[in-house]
């Protein structure tokens, strides 16, 4: 596609439910990133994939958060046993390059998660 | 980790006015990007500018990497320029993650 796409755009979950958020990066992009954006703040890094390899997951806030990219294209961010503090916008970004750290990152529209 | 500070935090302009947004960072960086987050939440790429000066229409940006700051200039502002402007930096030592500032909330009134 022309840009990064994410689904669903909005998700409401009851506390304790599991959710899965999907990201389709720009075709051919090697790197894929997940960020979390709280209201009124800048996005914060969660995790990074280069192709199918998860090279950095240091930003994941707890072991309830899990991300995968099994075939090196589409990625899923899963949150188990959601808590109210998980309410945020989850942004996905992709970049053409990986290993030289210089790739421009392009962002999707985000998934707004509300945990009741 | 690296600190990114943006100023001013809020800016209100009349349509047609010019403005300068500033981004200071606490350490050397390999990459710097400016984004506009529109009212629907979409982050739109404005500039990829680790150093030097670039221009795109009414917008231009300058990064002085040795002095650890970047400036975004908006000329002849329009109501559609409203939104939040983010600066984000990347350090090779921190992998490929972008570290964002808190943003500048720009409101352009007709």
XYZ file of C-alpha atoms in Angstrom:
226
model
C 0.000 0.000 0.000
C 0.914 3.645 -0.148
C 1.544 4.036 3.562
C 1.537 2.264 6.899
C -1.892 0.989 7.864
C -3.187 -0.097 11.257
C -6.306 -1.849 12.451
C -8.526 -1.457 14.240
C -8.455 2.339 14.451
C -10.354 2.267 17.743
C -10.616 -0.470 20.334
C -12.545 -0.493 23.591
C -11.719 -3.293 25.992
C -12.892 -4.219 29.437
C -10.184 -4.486 32.048
C -8.717 -7.967 31.941
C -9.455 -8.656 28.272
C -6.757 -9.480 25.738
C -6.377 -7.291 22.632
C -4.479 -7.622 19.357
C -3.439 -4.653 17.255
C -2.311 -5.065 13.648
C 0.220 -3.130 11.587
C 0.827 -3.372 7.835
C 4.096 -1.581 7.018
C 5.035 -0.003 3.732
C 5.820 -2.791 1.273
C 9.513 -3.679 1.270
C 10.360 -1.875 4.480
C 12.846 -3.832 6.552
C 12.316 -2.180 9.911
C 9.104 -1.977 11.926
C 8.552 -0.135 15.178
C 5.804 0.130 17.776
C 5.354 3.263 19.878
C 2.882 4.192 22.604
C 1.486 7.709 22.852
C -0.267 8.865 26.019
C -2.588 11.855 25.859
C -0.684 15.109 25.560
C 2.726 13.483 25.235
C 5.130 12.461 22.526
C 5.273 8.845 21.342
C 7.478 6.473 23.315
C 9.309 3.486 21.878
C 8.052 -0.021 22.632
C 9.807 -2.476 20.322
C 11.691 -2.856 17.030
C 11.850 -5.554 14.349
C 14.328 -5.971 11.541
C 12.557 -8.325 9.139
C 11.165 -11.071 11.393
C 13.735 -10.628 14.165
C 12.738 -8.659 17.243
C 15.995 -6.838 17.954
C 14.856 -4.542 20.741
C 11.944 -4.967 23.122
C 13.322 -2.838 25.926
C 10.420 -0.376 25.782
C 7.657 -2.899 26.459
C 6.206 -1.831 29.821
C 5.430 -5.296 31.166
C 5.346 -8.975 30.255
C 1.690 -8.510 29.348
C 2.871 -6.876 26.123
C 3.997 -9.110 23.283
C 4.800 -8.330 19.651
C 5.502 -10.517 16.653
C 6.309 -10.216 12.962
C 6.536 -13.866 11.861
C 7.007 -13.368 8.113
C 8.838 -10.070 8.192
C 5.921 -7.954 7.001
C 2.698 -7.646 9.040
C 3.135 -7.234 12.791
C 0.791 -7.769 15.714
C 1.041 -6.146 19.137
C -0.790 -8.160 21.752
C -1.700 -6.938 25.210
C -2.866 -9.526 27.691
C -5.099 -8.818 30.698
C -5.475 -5.153 29.788
C -5.318 -2.539 32.544
C -6.625 1.025 32.583
C -3.096 2.380 32.339
C -2.750 0.660 28.953
C -5.179 3.205 27.474
C -3.220 5.101 24.836
C -2.687 5.431 21.105
C -0.460 2.700 19.706
C 1.521 3.799 16.684
C 3.330 1.630 14.189
C 6.160 2.922 12.005
C 8.289 1.409 9.270
C 11.602 2.250 7.702
C 13.218 1.067 4.485
C 16.624 0.392 6.035
C 17.676 -1.359 9.176
C 21.253 -1.988 9.962
C 22.677 1.484 9.327
C 20.240 3.225 11.706
C 19.695 6.112 9.295
C 16.314 5.257 7.827
C 13.473 7.777 7.882
C 10.522 6.392 9.809
C 6.946 6.645 8.500
C 3.995 6.290 10.832
C 0.566 4.742 10.577
C -2.634 6.411 11.821
C -2.537 4.583 15.149
C -4.955 2.486 17.167
C -6.655 4.291 20.034
C -7.115 1.785 22.872
C -9.491 2.568 25.718
C -9.620 0.184 28.663
C -12.717 0.524 30.829
C 19.101 8.479 27.745
C 19.022 11.472 25.449
C 16.774 14.401 26.376
C 14.776 16.296 23.751
C 13.270 19.652 24.643
C 10.923 21.617 22.423
C 9.896 25.231 22.738
C 7.541 26.913 23.005
C 5.083 24.332 24.343
C 2.142 26.331 22.985
C 1.901 28.916 20.224
C -1.097 30.866 18.973
C -0.842 32.764 15.685
C -3.015 34.773 13.368
C -3.239 33.458 9.837
C -0.376 34.832 7.759
C 2.111 35.138 10.612
C 5.535 33.478 10.684
C 6.909 31.323 13.497
C 9.988 29.447 14.647
C 9.881 26.238 16.661
C 12.979 25.009 18.453
C 14.256 21.555 19.383
C 17.249 21.098 21.698
C 18.829 17.723 22.340
C 21.300 16.686 25.007
C 23.703 14.487 23.028
C 24.943 13.863 19.512
C 22.436 12.252 17.159
C 22.521 10.319 13.905
C 19.077 11.275 12.683
C 16.496 13.976 13.347
C 12.950 14.146 12.055
C 10.205 16.785 12.318
C 6.573 15.674 12.304
C 3.189 17.375 12.257
C 0.471 15.518 14.139
C -2.827 16.594 12.707
C -6.075 16.779 14.724
C -6.887 13.185 13.703
C -3.651 11.954 15.246
C -1.739 11.146 12.074
C 1.988 11.881 12.245
C 3.016 13.481 8.991
C 6.679 13.559 8.006
C 7.921 17.092 7.452
C 11.705 16.796 7.372
C 14.414 14.190 7.753
C 17.291 16.482 8.655
C 20.262 15.209 10.711
C 22.190 18.302 9.637
C 21.969 21.299 7.320
C 18.975 23.165 5.926
C 16.003 21.987 3.895
C 12.965 23.767 2.512
C 9.577 22.494 1.427
C 7.129 25.171 0.392
C 6.295 27.422 3.345
C 8.260 25.217 5.727
C 11.973 25.030 6.249
C 14.222 23.426 8.829
C 17.788 23.822 9.997
C 19.758 21.431 12.180
C 23.060 22.487 13.742
C 24.257 19.124 14.984
C 27.436 20.454 16.605
C 25.358 22.785 18.793
C 22.619 20.210 19.360
C 19.561 22.043 18.127
C 17.141 22.189 15.240
C 14.716 24.880 14.126
C 11.485 24.579 12.161
C 10.277 27.706 10.367
C 6.690 28.165 9.284
C 5.993 31.144 7.055
C 2.620 32.651 6.099
C 0.832 30.267 8.455
C -2.560 28.826 7.537
C -5.314 27.367 9.701
C -4.441 23.927 8.337
C -1.010 24.255 9.975
C -2.674 23.825 13.369
C -1.725 20.758 15.356
C 1.240 19.453 17.310
C 4.767 19.607 15.928
C 7.200 16.969 17.165
C 10.929 16.747 16.912
C 12.388 13.235 17.214
C 16.011 12.121 17.320
C 17.834 8.839 16.857
C 21.121 7.826 18.441
C 23.010 4.876 17.027
C 23.925 3.831 20.570
C 20.208 3.470 21.375
C 19.471 1.318 18.334
C 16.931 2.487 15.794
C 14.399 4.018 18.184
C 13.266 7.613 17.820
C 13.140 9.691 21.014
C 10.457 12.375 20.808
C 10.144 15.752 22.451
C 6.938 16.820 24.152
C 5.827 18.775 21.111
C 4.691 22.311 20.309
C 0.920 22.829 20.123
C 0.288 25.320 17.321
C -3.054 27.039 16.835
C -3.539 29.268 13.802
C -6.617 31.463 13.978
C -8.386 32.869 10.889
